[in-house]
Short mmCIF file of C-alpha atoms in Angstrom, two decimals:
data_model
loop_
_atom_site.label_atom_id
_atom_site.label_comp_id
_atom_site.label_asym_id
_atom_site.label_seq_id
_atom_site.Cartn_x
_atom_site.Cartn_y
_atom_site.Cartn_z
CA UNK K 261 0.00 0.00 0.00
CA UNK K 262 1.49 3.24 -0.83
CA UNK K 263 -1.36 5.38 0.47
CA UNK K 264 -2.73 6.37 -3.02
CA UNK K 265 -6.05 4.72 -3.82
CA UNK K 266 -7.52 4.33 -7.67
CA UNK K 267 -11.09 2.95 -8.39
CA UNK K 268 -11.78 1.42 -10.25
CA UNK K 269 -9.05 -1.21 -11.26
CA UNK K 270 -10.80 -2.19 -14.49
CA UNK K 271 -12.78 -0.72 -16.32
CA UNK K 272 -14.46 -1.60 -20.19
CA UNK K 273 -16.39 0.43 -21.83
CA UNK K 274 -17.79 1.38 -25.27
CA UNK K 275 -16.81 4.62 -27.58
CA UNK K 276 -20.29 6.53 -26.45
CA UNK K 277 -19.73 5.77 -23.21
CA UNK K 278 -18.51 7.82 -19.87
CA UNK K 279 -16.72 6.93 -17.34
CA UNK K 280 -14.54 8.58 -14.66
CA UNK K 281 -11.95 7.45 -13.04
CA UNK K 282 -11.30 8.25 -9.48
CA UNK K 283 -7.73 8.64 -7.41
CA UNK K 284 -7.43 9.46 -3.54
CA UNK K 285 -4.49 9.80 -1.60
CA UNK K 286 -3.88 9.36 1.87
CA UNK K 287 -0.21 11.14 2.03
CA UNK K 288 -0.66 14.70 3.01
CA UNK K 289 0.16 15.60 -0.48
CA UNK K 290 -0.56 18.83 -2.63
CA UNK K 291 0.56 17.45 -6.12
CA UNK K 292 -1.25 15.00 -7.80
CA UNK K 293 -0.66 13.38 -11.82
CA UNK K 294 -2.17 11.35 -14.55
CA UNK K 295 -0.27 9.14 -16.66
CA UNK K 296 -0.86 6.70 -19.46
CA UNK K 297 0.88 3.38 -19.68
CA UNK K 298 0.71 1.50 -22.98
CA UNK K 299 2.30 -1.43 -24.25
CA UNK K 300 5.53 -0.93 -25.35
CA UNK K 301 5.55 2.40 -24.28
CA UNK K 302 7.45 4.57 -21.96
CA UNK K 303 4.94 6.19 -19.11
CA UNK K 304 3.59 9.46 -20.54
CA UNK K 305 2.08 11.72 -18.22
CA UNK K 306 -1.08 13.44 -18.98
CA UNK K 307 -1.88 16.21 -16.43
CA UNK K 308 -0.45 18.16 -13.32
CA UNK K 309 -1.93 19.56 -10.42
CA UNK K 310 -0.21 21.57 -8.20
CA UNK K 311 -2.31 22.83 -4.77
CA UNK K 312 -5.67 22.12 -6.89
CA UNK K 313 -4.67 23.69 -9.86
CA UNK K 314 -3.83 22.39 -13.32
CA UNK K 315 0.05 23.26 -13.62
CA UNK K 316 0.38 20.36 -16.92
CA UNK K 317 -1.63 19.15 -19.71
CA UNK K 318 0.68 17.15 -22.11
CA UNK K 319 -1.40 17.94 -25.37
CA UNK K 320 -4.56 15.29 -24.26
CA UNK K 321 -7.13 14.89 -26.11
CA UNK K 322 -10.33 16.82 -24.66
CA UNK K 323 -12.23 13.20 -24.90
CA UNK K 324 -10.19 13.38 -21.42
CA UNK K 325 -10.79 15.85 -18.91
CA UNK K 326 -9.15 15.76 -15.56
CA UNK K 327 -10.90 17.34 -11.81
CA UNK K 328 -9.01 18.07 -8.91
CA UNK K 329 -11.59 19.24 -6.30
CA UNK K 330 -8.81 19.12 -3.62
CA UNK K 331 -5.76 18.21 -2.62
CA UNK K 332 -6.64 14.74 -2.00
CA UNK K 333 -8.70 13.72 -4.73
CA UNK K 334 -8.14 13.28 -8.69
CA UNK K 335 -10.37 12.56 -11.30
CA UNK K 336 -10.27 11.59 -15.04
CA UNK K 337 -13.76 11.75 -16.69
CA UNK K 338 -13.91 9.95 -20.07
CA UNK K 339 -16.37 10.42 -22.91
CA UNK K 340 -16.32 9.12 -26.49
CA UNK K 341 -12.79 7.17 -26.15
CA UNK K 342 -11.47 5.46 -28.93
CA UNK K 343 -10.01 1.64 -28.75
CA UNK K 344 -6.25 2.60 -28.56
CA UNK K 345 -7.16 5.14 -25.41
CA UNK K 346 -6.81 1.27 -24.26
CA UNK K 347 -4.32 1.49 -21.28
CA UNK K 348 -3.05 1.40 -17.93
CA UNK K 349 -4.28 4.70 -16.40
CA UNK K 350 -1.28 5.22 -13.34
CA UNK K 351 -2.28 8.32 -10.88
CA UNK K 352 0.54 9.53 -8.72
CA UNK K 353 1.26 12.12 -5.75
CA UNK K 354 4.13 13.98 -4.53
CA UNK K 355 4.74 16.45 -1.77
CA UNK K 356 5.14 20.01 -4.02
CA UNK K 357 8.69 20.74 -4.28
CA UNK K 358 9.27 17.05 -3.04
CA UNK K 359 11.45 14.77 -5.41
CA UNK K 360 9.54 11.39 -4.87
CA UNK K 361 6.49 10.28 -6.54
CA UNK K 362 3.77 7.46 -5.02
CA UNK K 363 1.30 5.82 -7.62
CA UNK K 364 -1.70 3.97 -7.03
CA UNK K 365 -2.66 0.57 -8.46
CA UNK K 366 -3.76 2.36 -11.56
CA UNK K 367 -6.76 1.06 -13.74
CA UNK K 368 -6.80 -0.97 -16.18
CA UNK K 369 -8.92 0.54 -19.02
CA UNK K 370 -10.75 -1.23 -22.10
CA UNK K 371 -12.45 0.82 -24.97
CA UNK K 372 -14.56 -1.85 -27.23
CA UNK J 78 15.58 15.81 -25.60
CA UNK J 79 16.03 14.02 -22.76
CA UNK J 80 15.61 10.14 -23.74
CA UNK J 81 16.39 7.17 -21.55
CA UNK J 82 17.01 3.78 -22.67
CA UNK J 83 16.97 0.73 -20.55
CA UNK J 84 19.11 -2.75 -21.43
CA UNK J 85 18.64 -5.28 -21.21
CA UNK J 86 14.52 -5.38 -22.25
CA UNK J 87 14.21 -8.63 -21.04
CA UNK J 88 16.50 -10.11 -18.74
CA UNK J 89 15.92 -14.48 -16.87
CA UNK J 90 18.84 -15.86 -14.19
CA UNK J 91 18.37 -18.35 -12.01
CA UNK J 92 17.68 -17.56 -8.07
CA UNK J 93 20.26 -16.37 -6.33
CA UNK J 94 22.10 -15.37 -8.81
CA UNK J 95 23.67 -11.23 -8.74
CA UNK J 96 22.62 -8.82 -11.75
CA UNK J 97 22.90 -5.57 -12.64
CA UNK J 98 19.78 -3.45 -14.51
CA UNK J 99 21.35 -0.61 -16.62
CA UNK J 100 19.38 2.87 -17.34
CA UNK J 101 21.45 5.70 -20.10
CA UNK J 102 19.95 8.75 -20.47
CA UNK J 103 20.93 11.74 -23.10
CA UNK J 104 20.94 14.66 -21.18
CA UNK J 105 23.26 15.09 -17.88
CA UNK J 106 21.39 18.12 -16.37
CA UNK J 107 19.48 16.15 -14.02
CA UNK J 108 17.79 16.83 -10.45
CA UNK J 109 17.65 13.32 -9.40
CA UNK J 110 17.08 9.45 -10.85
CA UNK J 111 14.60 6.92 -9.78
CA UNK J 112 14.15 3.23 -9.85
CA UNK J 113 10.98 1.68 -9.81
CA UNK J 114 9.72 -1.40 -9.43
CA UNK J 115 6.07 -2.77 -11.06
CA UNK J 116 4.23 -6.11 -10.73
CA UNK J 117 2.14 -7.15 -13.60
CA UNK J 118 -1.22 -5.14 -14.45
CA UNK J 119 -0.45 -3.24 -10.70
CA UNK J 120 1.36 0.03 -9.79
CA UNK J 121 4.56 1.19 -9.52
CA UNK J 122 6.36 1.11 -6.20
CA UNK J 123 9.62 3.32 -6.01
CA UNK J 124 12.48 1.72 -5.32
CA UNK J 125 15.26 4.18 -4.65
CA UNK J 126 15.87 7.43 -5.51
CA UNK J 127 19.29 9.19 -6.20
CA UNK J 128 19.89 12.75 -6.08
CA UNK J 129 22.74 14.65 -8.44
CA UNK J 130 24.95 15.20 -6.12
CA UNK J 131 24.80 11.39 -4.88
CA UNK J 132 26.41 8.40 -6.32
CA UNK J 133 24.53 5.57 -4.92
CA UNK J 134 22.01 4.79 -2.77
CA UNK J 135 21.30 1.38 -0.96
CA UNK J 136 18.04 -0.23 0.24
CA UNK J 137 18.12 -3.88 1.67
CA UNK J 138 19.92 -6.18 -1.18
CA UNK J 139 19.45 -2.73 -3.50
CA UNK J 140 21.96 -0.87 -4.60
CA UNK J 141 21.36 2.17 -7.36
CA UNK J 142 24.22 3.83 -8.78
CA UNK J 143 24.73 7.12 -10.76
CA UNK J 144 27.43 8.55 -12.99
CA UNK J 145 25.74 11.85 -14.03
CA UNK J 146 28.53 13.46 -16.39
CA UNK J 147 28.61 9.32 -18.48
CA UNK J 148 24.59 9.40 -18.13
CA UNK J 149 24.46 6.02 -16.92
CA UNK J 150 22.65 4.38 -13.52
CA UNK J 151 22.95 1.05 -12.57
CA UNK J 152 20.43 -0.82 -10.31
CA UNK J 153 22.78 -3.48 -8.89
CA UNK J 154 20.34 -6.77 -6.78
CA UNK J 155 22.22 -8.99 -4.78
CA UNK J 156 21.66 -12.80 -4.24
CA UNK J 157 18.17 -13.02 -6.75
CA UNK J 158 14.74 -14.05 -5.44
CA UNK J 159 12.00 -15.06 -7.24
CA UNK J 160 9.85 -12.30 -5.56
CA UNK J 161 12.16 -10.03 -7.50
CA UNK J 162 10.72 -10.91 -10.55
CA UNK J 163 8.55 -7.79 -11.89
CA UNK J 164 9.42 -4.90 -14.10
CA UNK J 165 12.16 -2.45 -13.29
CA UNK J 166 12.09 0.67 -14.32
CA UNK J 167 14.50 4.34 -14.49
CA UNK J 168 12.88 7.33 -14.60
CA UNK J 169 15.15 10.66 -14.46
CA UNK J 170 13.78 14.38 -13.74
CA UNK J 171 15.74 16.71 -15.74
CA UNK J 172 16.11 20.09 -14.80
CA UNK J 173 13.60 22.83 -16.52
CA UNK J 174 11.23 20.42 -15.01
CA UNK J 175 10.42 22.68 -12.19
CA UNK J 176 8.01 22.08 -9.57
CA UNK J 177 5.96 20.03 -11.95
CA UNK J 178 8.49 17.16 -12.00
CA UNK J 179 8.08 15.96 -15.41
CA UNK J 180 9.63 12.88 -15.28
CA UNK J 181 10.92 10.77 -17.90
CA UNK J 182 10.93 7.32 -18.40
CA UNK J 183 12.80 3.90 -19.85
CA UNK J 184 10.59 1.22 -21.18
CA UNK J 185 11.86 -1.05 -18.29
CA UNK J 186 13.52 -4.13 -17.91
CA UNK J 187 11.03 -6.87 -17.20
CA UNK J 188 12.86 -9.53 -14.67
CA UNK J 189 12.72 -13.14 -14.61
CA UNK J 190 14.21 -15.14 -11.49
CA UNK J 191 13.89 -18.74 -11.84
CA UNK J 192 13.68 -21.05 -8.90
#
């Protein structure tokens, strides 16, 4: 356990669908990330949020559109994905101006 | 651009058996280096993390190396498990990152200990 949470840990759905997926952590932490893990791949990461706000977004898609009510909490809400948004969604924490980043389980995401 | 490659890919010893993980990257202006460790379809777990100024760090039969101005680390694991078998990989935070720590990544070296 390394006191970041993701929900859920799989997840299908189809192109018209949304979805969100949901991070917590538990670390006392005021920066928070999205990344995308694919298959052969190196990790790219997808937004930043620095004390609630968005300090990052690494040219996504707007199909994808992160929430970060507070410090705590990190959302990615999904809508009209295509099949190769297929991927390991990784969320992360770190302390701001800390070096080390935590990362949850991460979900494991399946457009049809 | 900051790139970092990770060899070997694919790497299978036999238990108890020592090996060495190697991570290159490009660029030497670097705040820190990080191993990682992940499990299959799970998370990653971080490993150890060396700062610039550092040239190792050790955790339990760990030990990370780094030789900033040859851009190489080494992840060094001593006497092999089969627990140990996962994915390993380097990620390095260059500076110009800033507060956002923009890390960058090797595609790993997935690790195969045989009983």
């Amino acid at each position: 356990e390394t006191g970041v949470t993701q929900t859920p840990r799989h997840l299908v759905m189809g192109m018209t669908n949304k979805k969100s997926l949901k991070c917590e952590q538990h670390l006392g932490h005021n920066a928070m990330y999205w990344y995308k893990q694919s298959a052969k791949k190196p990790l790219e990461l997808m937004f930043v949020y620095n004390f609630k706000e968005q300090t990052e977004n690494n040219s996504v898609p707007s199909r994808f559109s992160p929430e970060c009510p507070n410090s705590s909490h990190l959302f990615l809400h999904l809508h009209t994905l295509q099949p190769e948004d297929s991927a390991l969604y990784l969320c992360a924490s770190s302390q701001e101006g800390g070096n080390e980043q935590f990362f949850g389980p991460g979900t494991r995401l399946t457009v049809l | 651009k900051q790139e970092v490659t990770q060899i070997p890919a694919a790497l299978s010893v036999p238990e108890g058996e020592n090996l060495v993980l190697n991570c290159s990257f490009t660029d030497s202006a670097i705040y820190n280096l990080q191993w990682f460790r992940q499990d299959p379809g799970k998370g990653l777990t971080s490993l150890l993390l060396i700062q610039s100024s550092q040239r190792e760090q050790t955790s339990g039969r760990l030990n990370a190396s780094l030789d900033k101005s040859s851009g190489r680390s080494t992840l060094y694991i001593a006497a092999s498990q089969p627990g140990d078998s996962a994915t390993y990989l380097c990620a390095v935070n260059p500076v110009g990152a800033g507060n956002n720590r923009k890390l960058i990544w090797g595609l790993g070296t997935s690790l195969a200990v045989n009983p």
